[in-house]
CSV table of C-alpha atoms in Angstrom, one decimal:
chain,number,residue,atom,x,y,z
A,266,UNK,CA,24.1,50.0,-3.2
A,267,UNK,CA,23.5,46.2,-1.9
A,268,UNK,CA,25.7,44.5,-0.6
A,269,UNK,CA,26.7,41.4,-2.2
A,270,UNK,CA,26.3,38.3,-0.6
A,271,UNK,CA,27.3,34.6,-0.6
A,272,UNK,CA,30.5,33.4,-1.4
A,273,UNK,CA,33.2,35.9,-2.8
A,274,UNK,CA,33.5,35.5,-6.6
A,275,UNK,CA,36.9,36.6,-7.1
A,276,UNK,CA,39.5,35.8,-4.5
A,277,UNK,CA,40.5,38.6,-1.9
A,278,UNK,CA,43.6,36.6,-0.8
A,279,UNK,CA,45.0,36.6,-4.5
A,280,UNK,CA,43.9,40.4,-5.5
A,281,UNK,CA,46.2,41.6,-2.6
A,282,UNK,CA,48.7,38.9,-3.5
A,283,UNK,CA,48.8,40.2,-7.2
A,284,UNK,CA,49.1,44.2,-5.8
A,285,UNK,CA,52.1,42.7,-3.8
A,286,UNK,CA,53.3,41.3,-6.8
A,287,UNK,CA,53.0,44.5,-9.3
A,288,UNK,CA,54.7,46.9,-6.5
A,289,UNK,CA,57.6,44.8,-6.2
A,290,UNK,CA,58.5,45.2,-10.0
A,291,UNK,CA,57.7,48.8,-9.8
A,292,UNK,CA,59.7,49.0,-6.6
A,293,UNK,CA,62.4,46.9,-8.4
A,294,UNK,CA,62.3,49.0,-12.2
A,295,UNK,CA,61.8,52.2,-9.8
A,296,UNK,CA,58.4,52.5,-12.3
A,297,UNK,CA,55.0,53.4,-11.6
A,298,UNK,CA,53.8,52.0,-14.9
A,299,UNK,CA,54.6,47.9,-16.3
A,300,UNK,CA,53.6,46.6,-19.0
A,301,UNK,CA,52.3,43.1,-17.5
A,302,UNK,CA,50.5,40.1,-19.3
A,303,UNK,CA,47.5,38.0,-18.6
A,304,UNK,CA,48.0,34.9,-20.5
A,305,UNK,CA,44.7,33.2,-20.4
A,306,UNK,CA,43.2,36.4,-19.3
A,307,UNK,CA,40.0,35.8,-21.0
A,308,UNK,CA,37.3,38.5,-20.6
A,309,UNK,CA,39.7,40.5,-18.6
A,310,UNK,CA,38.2,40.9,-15.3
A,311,UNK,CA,41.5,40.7,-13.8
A,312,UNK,CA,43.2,42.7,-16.7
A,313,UNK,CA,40.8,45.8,-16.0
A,314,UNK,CA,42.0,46.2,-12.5
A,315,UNK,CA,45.5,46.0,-13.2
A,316,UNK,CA,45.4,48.6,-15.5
A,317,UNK,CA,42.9,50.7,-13.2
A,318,UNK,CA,46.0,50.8,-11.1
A,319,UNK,CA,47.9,52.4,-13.5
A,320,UNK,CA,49.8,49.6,-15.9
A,321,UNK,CA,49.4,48.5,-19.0
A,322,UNK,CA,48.6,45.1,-19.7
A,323,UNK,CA,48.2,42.9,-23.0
A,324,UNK,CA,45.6,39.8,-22.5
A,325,UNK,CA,46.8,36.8,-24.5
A,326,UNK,CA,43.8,34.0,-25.1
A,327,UNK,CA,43.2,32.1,-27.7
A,328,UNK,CA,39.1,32.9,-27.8
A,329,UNK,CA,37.7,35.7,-30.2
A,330,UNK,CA,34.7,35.5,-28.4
A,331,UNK,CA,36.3,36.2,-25.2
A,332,UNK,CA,38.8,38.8,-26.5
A,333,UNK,CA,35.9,40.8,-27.7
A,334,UNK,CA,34.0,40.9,-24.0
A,335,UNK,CA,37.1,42.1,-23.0
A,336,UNK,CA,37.4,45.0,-25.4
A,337,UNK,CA,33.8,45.7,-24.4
A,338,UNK,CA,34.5,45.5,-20.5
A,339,UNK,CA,37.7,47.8,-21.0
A,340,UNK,CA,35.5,50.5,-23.3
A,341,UNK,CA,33.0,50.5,-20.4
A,342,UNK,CA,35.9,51.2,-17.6
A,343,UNK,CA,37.4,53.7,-19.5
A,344,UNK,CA,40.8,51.5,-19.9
A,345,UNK,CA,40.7,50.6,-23.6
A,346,UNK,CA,44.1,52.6,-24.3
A,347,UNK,CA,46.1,50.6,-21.0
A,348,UNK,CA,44.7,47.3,-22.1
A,349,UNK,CA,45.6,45.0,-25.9
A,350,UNK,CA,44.0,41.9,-27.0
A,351,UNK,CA,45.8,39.5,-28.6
A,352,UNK,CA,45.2,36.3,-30.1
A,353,UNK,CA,47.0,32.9,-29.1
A,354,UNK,CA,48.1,30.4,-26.9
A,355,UNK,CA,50.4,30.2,-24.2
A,356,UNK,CA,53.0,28.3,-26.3
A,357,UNK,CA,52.7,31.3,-29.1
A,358,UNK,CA,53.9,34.0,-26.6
A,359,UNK,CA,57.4,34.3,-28.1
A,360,UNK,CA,55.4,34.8,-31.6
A,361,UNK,CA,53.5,37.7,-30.2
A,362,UNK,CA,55.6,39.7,-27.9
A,363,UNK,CA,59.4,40.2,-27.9
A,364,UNK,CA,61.5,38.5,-25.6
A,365,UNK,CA,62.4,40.1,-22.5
A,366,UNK,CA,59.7,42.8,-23.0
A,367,UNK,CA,57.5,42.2,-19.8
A,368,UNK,CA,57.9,43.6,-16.8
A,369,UNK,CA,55.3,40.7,-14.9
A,370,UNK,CA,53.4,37.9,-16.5
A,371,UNK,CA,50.0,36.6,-14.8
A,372,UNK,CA,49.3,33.1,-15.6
A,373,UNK,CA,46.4,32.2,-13.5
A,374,UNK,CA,44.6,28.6,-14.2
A,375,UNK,CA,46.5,27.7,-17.3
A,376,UNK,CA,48.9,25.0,-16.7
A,377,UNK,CA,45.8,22.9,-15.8
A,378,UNK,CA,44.5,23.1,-19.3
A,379,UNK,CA,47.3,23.4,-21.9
A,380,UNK,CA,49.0,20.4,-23.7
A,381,UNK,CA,52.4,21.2,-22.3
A,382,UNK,CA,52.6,23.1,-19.1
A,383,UNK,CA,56.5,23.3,-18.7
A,384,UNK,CA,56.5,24.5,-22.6
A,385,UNK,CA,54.2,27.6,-21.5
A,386,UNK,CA,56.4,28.5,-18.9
A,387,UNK,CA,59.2,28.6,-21.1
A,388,UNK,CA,57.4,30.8,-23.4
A,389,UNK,CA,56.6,32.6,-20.4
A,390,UNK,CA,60.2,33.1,-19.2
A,391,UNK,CA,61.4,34.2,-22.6
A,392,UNK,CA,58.9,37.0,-22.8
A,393,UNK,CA,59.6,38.4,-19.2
A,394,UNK,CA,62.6,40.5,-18.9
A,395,UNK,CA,66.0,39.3,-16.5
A,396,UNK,CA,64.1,40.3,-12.9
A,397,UNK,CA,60.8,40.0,-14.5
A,398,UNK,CA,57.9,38.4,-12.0
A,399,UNK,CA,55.3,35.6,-12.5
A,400,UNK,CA,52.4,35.4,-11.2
A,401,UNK,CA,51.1,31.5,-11.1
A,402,UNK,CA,48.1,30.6,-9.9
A,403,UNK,CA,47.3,26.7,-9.7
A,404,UNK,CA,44.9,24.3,-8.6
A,405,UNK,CA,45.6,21.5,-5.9
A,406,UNK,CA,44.9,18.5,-5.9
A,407,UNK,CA,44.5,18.0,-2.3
A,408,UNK,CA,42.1,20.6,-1.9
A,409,UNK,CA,40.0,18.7,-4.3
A,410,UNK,CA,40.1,15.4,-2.5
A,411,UNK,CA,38.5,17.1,0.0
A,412,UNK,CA,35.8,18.7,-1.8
A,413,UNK,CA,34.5,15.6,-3.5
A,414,UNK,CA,34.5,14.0,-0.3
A,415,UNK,CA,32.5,16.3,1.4
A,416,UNK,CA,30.5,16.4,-1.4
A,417,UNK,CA,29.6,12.5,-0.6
A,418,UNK,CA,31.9,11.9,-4.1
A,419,UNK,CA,33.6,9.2,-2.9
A,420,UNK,CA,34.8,7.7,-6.1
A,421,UNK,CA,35.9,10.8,-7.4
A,422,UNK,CA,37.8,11.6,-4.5
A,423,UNK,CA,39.4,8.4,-4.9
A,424,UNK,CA,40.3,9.2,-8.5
A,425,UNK,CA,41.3,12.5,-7.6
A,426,UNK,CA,44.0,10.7,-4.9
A,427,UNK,CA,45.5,8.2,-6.9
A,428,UNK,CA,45.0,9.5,-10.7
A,429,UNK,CA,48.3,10.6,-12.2
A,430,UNK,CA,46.8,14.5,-13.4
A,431,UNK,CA,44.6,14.3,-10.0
A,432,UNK,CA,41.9,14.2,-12.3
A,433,UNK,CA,38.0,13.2,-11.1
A,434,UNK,CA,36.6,11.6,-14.1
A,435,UNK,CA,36.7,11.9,-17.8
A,436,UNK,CA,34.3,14.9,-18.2
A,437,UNK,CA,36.7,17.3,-15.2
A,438,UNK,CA,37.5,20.4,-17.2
A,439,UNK,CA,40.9,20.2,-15.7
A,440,UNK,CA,43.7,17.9,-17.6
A,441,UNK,CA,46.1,18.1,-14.1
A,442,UNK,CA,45.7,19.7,-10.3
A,443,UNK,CA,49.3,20.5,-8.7
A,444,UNK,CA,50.6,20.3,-5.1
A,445,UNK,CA,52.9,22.6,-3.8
A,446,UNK,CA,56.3,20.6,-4.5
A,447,UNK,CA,54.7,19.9,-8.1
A,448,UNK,CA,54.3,23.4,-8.8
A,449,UNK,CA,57.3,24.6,-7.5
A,450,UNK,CA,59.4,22.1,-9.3
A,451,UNK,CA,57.7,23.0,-12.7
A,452,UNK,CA,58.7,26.9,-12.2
A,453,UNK,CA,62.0,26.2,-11.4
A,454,UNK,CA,62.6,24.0,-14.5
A,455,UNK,CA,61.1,26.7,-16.4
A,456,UNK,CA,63.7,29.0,-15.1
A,457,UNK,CA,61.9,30.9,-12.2
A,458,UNK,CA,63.0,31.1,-8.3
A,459,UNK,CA,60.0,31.0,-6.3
A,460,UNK,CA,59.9,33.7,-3.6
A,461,UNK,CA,56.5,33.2,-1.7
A,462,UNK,CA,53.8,30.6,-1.8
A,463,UNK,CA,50.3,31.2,-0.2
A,464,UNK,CA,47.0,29.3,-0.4
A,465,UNK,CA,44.0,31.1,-2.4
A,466,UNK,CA,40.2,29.6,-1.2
A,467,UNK,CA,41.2,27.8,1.5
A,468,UNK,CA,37.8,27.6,3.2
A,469,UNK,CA,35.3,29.2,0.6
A,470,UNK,CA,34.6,26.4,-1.8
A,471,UNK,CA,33.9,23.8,0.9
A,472,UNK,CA,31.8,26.0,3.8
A,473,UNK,CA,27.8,25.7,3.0
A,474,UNK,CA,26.4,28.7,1.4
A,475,UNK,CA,23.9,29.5,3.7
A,476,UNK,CA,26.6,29.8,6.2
A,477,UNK,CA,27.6,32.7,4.4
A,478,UNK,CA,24.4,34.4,3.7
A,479,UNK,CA,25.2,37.2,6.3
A,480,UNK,CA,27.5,40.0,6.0
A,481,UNK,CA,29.5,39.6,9.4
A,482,UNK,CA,29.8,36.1,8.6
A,483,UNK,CA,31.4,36.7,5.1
A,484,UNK,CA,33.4,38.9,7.0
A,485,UNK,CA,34.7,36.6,9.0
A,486,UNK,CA,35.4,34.2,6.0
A,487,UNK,CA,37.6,36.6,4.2
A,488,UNK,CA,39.3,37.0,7.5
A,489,UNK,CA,39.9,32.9,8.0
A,490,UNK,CA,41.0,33.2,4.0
A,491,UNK,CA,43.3,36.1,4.6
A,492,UNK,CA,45.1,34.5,7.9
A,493,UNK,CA,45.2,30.7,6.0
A,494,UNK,CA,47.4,32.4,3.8
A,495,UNK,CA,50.5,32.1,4.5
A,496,UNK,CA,50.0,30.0,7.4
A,497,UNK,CA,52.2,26.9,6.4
A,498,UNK,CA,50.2,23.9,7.9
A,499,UNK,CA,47.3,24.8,5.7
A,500,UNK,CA,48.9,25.6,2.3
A,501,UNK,CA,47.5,22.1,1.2
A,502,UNK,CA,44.3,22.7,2.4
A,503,UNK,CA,44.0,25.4,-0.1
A,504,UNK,CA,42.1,25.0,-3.5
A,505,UNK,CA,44.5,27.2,-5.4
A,506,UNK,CA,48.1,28.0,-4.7
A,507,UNK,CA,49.7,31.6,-5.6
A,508,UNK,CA,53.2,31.2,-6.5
A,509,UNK,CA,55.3,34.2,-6.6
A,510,UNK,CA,58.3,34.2,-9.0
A,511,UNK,CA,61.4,36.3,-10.4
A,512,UNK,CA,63.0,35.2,-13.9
């Protein structure tokens, strides 16, 4: 089989992050199986390897057309009894699942793109059960300062700086970027205690690609990405933060 090449497509850093996650609740309920949820979880590709490990998870999104790649992707792994599709938004949670009937809720790149983050994350704490964990993943601002400027995007990177929602422009997909203490702030309103923080693509959306066309140098990317981390002095470097959270 080739190997692949070029930069990682799905985070290393966060995978192991989420396993860390997932065996704390099962450590915690003394369970090998939880019944987790991926709001936002799209065409499951993070879904289908939660489940490959064993728990069963219900995707909440509000596209069809995504809900039904993910019924395909889970038929073609084998999962489609461990994983559910449902219909909605991240608001509607306490209209689709009972309160307090989640073991751990992933809620990866959302809070950037709904109307009313802190009203998802209530939904989100509702639905979770007392000791229940969250999984949030956001984007940071800083991290995207950066970017633009090394990208030569000096008006963007200025927008991104001094806008409000960190926003680069009218037409970024992104309604708001976070920074640590933003983040943080918004999860504990919602009724969280953050536990851990670490930094997801610290150094892979900014290094050239042909930096990374061989395999020891990949290697030594997702080594730089693994130590960043948790190393405190360059959690703002990071383009995405993990947060790690109990109800």
């Amino acid at each position: 089989m080739a190997k692949e090449r070029g930069r990682p497509r799905t985070s290393t850093v966060l995978w192991e992050g989420v396993q860390r996650l997932l065996a704390a609740a099962s450590a915690d309920l003394g369970a090998t199986e939880l019944t987790v949820v991926d709001l936002g979880g799209g065409t499951g590709g993070l879904a289908v390897r939660v489940a490959a490990l064993g728990h069963r998870v219900v995707v909440v999104d509000p596209s069809p057309d995504a809900l039904a790649a993910l019924e395909r992707r889970t038929a073609e792994a084998g999962l489609s009894d461990r994983v559910r599709a449902l219909q909605g938004d991240a608001t509607e949670l306490s209209a689709l699942l009972a309160p307090g009937s989640v073991d751990v809720l992933l809620c990866h790149g959302v809070l950037e793109v709904v109307d009313d983050p802190a009203a998802a994350l209530r939904a989100a704490h509702e639905t979770l059960r007392p000791g229940g964990r969250l999984s949030l993943l956001v984007a940071q601002w800083p991290a995207s300062v950066l970017a633009r400027v090394l990208a030569g995007q000096l008006g963007q990177a200025l927008h991104v700086l001094s806008g409000e929602e960190h926003r680069w422009g009218p037409s970024d997909p992104l309604c708001r970027r976070f920074d640590r203490a933003g983040a943080t702030a918004l999860a504990e309103q919602g009724g969280f205690t953050v536990t851990a923080v670490e930094g997801t693509r610290t150094f892979s959306d900014v290094v050239p690609s042909a930096v990374t066309e061989s395999d020891d140098a990949l290697t030594l990317l997702r080594e730089l990405e693994s130590r960043a981390a948790g190393t405190e002095e360059l959690l703002g470097l990071a383009a995405h933060l993990h947060l790690h959270a109990t109800r």
